[in-house]
PDB file of C-alpha atoms in Angstrom:
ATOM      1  CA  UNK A   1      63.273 143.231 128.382  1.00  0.00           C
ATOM      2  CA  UNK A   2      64.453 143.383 124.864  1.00  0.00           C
ATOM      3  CA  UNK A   3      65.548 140.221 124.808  1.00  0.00           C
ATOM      4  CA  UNK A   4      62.603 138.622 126.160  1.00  0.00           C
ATOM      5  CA  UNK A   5      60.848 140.070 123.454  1.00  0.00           C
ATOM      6  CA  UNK A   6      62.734 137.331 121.373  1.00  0.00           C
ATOM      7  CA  UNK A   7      61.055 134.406 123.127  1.00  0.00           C
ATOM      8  CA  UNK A   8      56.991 134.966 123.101  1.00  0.00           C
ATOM      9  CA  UNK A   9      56.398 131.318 123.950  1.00  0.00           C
ATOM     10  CA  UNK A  10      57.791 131.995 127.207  1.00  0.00           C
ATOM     11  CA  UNK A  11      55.146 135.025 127.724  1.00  0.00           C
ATOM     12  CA  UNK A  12      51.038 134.082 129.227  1.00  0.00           C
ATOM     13  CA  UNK A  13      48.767 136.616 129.194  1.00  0.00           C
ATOM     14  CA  UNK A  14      45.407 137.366 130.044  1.00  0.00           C
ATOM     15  CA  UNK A  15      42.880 139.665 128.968  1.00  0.00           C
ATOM     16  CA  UNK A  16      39.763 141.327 130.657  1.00  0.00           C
ATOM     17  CA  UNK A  17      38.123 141.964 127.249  1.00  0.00           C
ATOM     18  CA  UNK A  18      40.330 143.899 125.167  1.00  0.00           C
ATOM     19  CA  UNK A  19      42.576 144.768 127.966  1.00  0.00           C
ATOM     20  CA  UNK A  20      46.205 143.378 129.127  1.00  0.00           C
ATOM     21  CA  UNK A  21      45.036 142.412 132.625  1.00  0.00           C
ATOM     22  CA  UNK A  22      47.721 139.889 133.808  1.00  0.00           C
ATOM     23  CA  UNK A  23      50.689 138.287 132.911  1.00  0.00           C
ATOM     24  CA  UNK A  24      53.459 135.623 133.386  1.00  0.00           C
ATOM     25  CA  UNK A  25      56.835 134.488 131.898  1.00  0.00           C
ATOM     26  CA  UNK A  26      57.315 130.689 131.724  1.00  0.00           C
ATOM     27  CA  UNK A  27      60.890 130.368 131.843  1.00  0.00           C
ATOM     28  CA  UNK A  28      61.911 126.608 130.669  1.00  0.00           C
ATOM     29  CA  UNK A  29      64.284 124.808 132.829  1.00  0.00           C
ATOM     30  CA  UNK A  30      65.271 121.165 134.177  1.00  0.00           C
ATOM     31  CA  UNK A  31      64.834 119.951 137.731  1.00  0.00           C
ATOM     32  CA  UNK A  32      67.332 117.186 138.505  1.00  0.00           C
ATOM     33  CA  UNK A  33      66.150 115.473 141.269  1.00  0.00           C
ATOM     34  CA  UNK A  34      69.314 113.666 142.737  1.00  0.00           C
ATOM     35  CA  UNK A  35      68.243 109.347 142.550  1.00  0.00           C
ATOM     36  CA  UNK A  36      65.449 110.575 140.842  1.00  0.00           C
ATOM     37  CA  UNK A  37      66.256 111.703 137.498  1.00  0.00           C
ATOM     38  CA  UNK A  38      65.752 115.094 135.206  1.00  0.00           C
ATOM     39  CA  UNK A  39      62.053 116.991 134.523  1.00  0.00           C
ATOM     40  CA  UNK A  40      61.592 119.160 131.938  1.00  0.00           C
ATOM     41  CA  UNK A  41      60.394 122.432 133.685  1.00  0.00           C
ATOM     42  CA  UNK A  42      58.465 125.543 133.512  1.00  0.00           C
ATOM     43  CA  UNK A  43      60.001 128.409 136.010  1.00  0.00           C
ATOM     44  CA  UNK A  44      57.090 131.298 136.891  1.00  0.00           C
ATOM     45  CA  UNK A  45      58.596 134.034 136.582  1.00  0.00           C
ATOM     46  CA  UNK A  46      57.586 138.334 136.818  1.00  0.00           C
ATOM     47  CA  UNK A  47      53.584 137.062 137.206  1.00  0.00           C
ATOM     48  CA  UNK A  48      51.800 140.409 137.673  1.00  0.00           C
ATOM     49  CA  UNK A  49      48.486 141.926 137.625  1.00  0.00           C
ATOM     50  CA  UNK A  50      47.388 145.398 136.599  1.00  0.00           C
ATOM     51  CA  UNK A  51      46.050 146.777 139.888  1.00  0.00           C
ATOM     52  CA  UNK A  52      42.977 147.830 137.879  1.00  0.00           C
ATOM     53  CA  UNK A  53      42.147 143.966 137.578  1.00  0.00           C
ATOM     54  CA  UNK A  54      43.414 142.968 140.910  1.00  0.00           C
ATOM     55  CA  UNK A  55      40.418 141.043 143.179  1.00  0.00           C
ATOM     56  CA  UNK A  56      39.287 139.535 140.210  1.00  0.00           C
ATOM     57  CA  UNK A  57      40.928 135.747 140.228  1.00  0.00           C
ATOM     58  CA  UNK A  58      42.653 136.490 137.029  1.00  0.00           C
ATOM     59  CA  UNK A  59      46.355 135.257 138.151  1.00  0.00           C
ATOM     60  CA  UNK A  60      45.389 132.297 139.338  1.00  0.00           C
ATOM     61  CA  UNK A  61      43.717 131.583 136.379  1.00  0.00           C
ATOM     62  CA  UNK A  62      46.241 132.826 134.356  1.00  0.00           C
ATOM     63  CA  UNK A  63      48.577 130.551 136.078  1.00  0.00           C
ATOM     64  CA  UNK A  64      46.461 127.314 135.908  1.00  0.00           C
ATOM     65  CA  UNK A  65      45.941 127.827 131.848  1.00  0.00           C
ATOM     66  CA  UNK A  66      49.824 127.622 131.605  1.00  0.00           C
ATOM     67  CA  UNK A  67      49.898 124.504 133.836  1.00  0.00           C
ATOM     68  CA  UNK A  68      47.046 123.012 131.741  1.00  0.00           C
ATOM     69  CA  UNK A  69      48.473 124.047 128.322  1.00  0.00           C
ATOM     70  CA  UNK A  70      52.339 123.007 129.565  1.00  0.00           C
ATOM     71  CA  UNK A  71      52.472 119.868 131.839  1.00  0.00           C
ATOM     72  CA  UNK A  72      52.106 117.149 129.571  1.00  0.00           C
ATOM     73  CA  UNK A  73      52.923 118.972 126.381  1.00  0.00           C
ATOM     74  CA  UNK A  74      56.848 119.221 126.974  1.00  0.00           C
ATOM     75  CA  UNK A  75      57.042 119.575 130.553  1.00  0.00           C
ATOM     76  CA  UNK A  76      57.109 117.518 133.458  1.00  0.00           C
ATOM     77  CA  UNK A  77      55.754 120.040 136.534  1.00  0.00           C
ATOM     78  CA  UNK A  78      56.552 123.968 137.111  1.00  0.00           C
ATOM     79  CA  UNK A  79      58.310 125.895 139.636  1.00  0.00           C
ATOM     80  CA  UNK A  80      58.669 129.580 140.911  1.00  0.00           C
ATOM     81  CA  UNK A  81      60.261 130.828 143.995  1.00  0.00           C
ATOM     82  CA  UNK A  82      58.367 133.440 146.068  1.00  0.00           C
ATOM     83  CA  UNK A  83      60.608 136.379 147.215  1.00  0.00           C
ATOM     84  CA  UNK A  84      58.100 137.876 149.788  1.00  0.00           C
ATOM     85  CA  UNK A  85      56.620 135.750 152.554  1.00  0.00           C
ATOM     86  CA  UNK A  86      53.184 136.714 151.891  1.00  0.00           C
ATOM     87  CA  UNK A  87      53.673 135.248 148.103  1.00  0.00           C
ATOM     88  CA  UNK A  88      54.467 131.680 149.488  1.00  0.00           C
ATOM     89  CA  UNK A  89      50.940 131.804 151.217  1.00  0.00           C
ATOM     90  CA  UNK A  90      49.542 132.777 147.923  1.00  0.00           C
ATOM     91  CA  UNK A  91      51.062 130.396 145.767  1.00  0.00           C
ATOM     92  CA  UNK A  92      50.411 127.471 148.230  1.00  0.00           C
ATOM     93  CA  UNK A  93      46.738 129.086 148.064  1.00  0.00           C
ATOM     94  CA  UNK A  94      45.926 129.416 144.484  1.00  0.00           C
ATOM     95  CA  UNK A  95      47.629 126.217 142.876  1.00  0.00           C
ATOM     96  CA  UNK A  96      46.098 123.361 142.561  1.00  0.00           C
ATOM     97  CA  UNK A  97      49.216 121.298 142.141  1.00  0.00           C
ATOM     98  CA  UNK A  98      51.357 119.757 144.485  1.00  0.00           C
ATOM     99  CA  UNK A  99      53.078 122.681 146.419  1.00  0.00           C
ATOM    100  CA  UNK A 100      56.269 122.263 147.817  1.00  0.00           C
ATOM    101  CA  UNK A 101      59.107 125.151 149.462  1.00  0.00           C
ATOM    102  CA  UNK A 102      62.477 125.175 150.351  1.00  0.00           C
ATOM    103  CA  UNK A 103      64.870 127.707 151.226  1.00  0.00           C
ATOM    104  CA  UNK A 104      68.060 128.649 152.800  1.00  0.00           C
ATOM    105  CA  UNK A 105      68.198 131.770 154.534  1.00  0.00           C
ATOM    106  CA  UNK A 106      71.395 134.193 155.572  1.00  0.00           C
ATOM    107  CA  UNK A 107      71.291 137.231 157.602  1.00  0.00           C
ATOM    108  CA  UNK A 108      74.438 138.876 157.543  1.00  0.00           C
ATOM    109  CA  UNK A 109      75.924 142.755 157.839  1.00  0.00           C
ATOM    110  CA  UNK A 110      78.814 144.334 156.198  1.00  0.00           C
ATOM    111  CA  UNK A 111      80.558 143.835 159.886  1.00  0.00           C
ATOM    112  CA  UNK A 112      80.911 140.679 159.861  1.00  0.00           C
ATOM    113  CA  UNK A 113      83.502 140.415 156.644  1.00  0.00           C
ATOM    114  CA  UNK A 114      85.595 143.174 158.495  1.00  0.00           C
ATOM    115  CA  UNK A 115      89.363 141.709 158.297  1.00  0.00           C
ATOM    116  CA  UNK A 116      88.132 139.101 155.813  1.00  0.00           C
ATOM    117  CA  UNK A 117      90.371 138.682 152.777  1.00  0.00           C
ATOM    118  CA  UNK A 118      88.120 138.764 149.905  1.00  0.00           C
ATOM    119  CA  UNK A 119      88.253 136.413 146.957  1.00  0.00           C
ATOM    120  CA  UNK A 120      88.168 138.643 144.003  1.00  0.00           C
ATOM    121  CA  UNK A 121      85.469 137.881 141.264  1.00  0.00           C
ATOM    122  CA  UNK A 122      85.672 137.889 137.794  1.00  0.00           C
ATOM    123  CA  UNK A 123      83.650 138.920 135.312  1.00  0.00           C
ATOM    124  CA  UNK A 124      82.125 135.527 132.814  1.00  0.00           C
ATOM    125  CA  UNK A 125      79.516 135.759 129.744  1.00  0.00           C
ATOM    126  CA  UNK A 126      76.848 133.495 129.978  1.00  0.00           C
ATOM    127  CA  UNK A 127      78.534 130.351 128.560  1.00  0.00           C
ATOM    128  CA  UNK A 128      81.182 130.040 131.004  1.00  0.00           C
ATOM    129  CA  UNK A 129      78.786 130.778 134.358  1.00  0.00           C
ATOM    130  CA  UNK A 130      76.227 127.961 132.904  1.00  0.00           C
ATOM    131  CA  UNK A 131      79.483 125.494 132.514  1.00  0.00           C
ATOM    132  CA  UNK A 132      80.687 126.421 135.938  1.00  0.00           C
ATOM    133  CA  UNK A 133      77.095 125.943 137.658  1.00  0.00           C
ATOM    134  CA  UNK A 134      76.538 122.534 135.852  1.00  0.00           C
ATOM    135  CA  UNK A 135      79.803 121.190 137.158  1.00  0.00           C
ATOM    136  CA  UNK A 136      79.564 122.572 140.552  1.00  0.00           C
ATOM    137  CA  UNK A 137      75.766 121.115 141.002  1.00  0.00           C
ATOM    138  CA  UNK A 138      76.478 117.461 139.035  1.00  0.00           C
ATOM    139  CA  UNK A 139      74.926 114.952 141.182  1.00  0.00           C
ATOM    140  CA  UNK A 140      72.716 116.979 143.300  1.00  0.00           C
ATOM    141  CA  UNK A 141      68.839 118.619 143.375  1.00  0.00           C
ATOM    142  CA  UNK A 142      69.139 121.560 141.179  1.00  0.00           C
ATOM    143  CA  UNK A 143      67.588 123.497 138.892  1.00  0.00           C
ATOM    144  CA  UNK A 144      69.580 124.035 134.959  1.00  0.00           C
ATOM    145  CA  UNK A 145      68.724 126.358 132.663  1.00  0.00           C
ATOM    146  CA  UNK A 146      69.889 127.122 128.914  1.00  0.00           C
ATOM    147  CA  UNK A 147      72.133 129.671 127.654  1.00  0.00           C
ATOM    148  CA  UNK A 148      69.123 132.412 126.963  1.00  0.00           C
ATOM    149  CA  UNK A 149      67.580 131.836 130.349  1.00  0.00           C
ATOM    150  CA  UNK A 150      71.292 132.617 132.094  1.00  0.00           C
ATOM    151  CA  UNK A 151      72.346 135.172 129.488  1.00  0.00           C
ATOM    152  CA  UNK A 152      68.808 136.657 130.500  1.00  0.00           C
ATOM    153  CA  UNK A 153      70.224 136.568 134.318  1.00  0.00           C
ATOM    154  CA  UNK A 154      72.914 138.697 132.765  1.00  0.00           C
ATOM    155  CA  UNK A 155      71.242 141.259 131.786  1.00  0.00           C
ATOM    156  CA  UNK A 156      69.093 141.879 135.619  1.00  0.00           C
ATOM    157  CA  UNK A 157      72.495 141.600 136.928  1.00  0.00           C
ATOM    158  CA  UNK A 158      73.903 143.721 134.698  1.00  0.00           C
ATOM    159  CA  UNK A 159      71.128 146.751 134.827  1.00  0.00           C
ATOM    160  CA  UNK A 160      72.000 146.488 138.583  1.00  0.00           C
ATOM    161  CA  UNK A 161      75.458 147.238 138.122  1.00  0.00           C
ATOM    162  CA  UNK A 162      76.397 143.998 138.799  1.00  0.00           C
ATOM    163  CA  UNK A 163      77.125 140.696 136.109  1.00  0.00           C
ATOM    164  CA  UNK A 164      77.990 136.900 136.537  1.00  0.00           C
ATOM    165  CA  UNK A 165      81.030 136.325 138.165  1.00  0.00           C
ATOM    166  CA  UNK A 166      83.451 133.236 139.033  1.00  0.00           C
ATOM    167  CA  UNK A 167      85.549 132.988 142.002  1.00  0.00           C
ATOM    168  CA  UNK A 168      88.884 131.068 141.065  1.00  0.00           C
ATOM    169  CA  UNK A 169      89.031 128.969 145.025  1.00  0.00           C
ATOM    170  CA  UNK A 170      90.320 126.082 146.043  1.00  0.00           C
ATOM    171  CA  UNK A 171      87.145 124.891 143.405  1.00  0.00           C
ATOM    172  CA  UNK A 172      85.747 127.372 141.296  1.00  0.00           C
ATOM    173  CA  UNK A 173      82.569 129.291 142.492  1.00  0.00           C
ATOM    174  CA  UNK A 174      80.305 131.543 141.125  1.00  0.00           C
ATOM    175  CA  UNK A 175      77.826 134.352 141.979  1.00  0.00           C
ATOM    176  CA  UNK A 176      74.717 135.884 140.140  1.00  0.00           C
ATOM    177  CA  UNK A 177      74.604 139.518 141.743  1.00  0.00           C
ATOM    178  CA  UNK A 178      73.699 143.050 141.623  1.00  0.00           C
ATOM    179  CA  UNK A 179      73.368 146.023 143.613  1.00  0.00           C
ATOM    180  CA  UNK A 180      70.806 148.484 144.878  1.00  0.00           C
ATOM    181  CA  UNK A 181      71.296 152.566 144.581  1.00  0.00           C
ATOM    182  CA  UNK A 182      72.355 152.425 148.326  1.00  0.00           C
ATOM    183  CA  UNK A 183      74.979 149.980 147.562  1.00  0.00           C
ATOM    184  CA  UNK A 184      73.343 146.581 149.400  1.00  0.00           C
ATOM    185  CA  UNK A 185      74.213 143.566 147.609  1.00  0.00           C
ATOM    186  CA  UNK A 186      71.057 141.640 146.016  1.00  0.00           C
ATOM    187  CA  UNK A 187      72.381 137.840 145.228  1.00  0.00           C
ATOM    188  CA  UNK A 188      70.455 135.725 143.033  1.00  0.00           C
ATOM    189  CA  UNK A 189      72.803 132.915 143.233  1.00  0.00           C
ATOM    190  CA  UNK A 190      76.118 132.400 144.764  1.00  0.00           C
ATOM    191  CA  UNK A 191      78.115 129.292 144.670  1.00  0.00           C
ATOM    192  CA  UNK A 192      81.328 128.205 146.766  1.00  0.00           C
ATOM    193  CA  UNK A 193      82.403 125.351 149.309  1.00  0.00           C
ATOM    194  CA  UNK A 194      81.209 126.227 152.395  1.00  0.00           C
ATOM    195  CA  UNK A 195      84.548 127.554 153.838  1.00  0.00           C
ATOM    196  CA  UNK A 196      84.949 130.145 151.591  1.00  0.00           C
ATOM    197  CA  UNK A 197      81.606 131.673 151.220  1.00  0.00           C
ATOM    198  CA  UNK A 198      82.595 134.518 153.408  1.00  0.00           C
ATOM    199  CA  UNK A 199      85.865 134.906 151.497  1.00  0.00           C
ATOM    200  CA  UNK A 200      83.256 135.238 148.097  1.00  0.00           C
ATOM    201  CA  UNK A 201      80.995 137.635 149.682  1.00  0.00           C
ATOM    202  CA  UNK A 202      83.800 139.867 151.239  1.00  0.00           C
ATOM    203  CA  UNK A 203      85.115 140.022 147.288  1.00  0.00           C
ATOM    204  CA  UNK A 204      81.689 141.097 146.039  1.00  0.00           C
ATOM    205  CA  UNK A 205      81.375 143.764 148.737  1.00  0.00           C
ATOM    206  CA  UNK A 206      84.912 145.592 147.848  1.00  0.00           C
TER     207      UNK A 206
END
C-alpha cells in the first residue's frame, strides 16, 4: 500500500461530510482492441465503502465522478473486472456506460496434475514480466499496463508468498500468482500455449 501512496492521482474518494465514506483506485492502462486500435484506460480497482455509509448511493457516485472527470481528459473508456458474481450484477447496475463482460473460467483440483511434469518457474522483477506479457499478447485484445501498475502486481503477489514468474517453454510464459494460508493457488494471470498450461500450473503447485 506504500507504494500506492506514491501515485494519489490514481486514488477517488468520497466524503459524507467530513468523513472518508468510499473509495476507488483508478489504475491507468491501455486496451488494444485487435483491428481496432489502442485506448487509453482507467482500470477500477479496490472500490470500497465503509459499511457505515453503505445504502447510501455513494459508490456509484463515486464511480461516475471518476468517469466524468477521466473519459475525455486522457482516457478513452474504463474497465474493472468483478471477482464475485454478485459484483458483475452491480456493476452492470450502477454504470451508466456501456457495460460489457468476458471471462474464461477453469475448475481444476490438485488431482488432476498428478504424474504431470511441471515446468519450473522463475522468479522476474517487474521489467522483464511486462516485456514478456507485451510480446506474448502483440496482436491480440489485451489489456497493458506500465511498469508501476505491474511492479504494483508484485507486491500482492509477493505479500501472498508468491511473485511474477516466467516459464522458459517451447515460448516463454508467464504467471502472476500467490497463495492462500491453506496453500490454494490464487492466479491473477497466467500465460502459456495452450499445451503446456498444465505443465505451468503443475510447476506453480510444487
Amino acid at each position: 500500500e506504500q507504494r500506492m501512496a506514491s501515485h494519489p492521482e490514481w486514488m477517488e474518494l468520497a466524503l459524507w461530510g467530513d468523513e472518508p465514506a468510499a473509495m476507488l483506485t483508478m489504475i491507468p492502462c491501455a486496451l488494444h482492441i485487435q483491428g481496432h486500435g489502442v485506448f487509453q484506460s482507467g482500470f477500477y480497482y479496490a472500490l470500497t465503502t465503509d459499511p457505515a455509509h453503505r445504502g447510501r448511493g455513494i459508490a456509484p457516485r463515486l464511480m461516475a465522478n471518476a468517469a466524468e472527470r477521466r473519459i475525455g481528459r486522457g482516457m478513452d473508456c474504463l474497465l474493472g473486472v468483478p471477482d464475485t458474481g454478485s459484483l458483475f450484477t452491480y456493476y452492470h447496475r450502477v454504470d451508466r456506460h456501456r457495460t460489457a463482460f468476458y471471462t474464461r473460467i477453469l475448475l481444476t483440483t490438485r488431482e488432476a496434475f498428478d504424474g504431470c511434469p511441471g515446468i519450473p518457474p522463475e522468479r522476474v522483477d517487474a521489467e522483464e514480466y511486462r516485456a514478456i506479457r507485451e510480446e506474448y499478447l502483440a496482436g491480440r485484445t489485451y489489456l497493458s499496463w506500465d511498469a508501476d501498475a505491474v511492479d504494483f502486481q508484485r507486491e500482492i503477489c509477493r505479500q501472498g508468498g508468491g511473485d511474477l514468474y516466467r516459464f522458459p517453454g517451447k515460448r516463454t510464459g508467464c504467471a502472476a500468482a500467490q497463495y492462500t494460508e491453506d496453500g490454494t493457488l490464487l492466479l491473477n494471470e497466467l500465460l502459456a500455449p495452450e499445451e503446456e498450461l498444465a505443465a505451468c500450473l503443475s510447476g506453480l503447485l510444487e
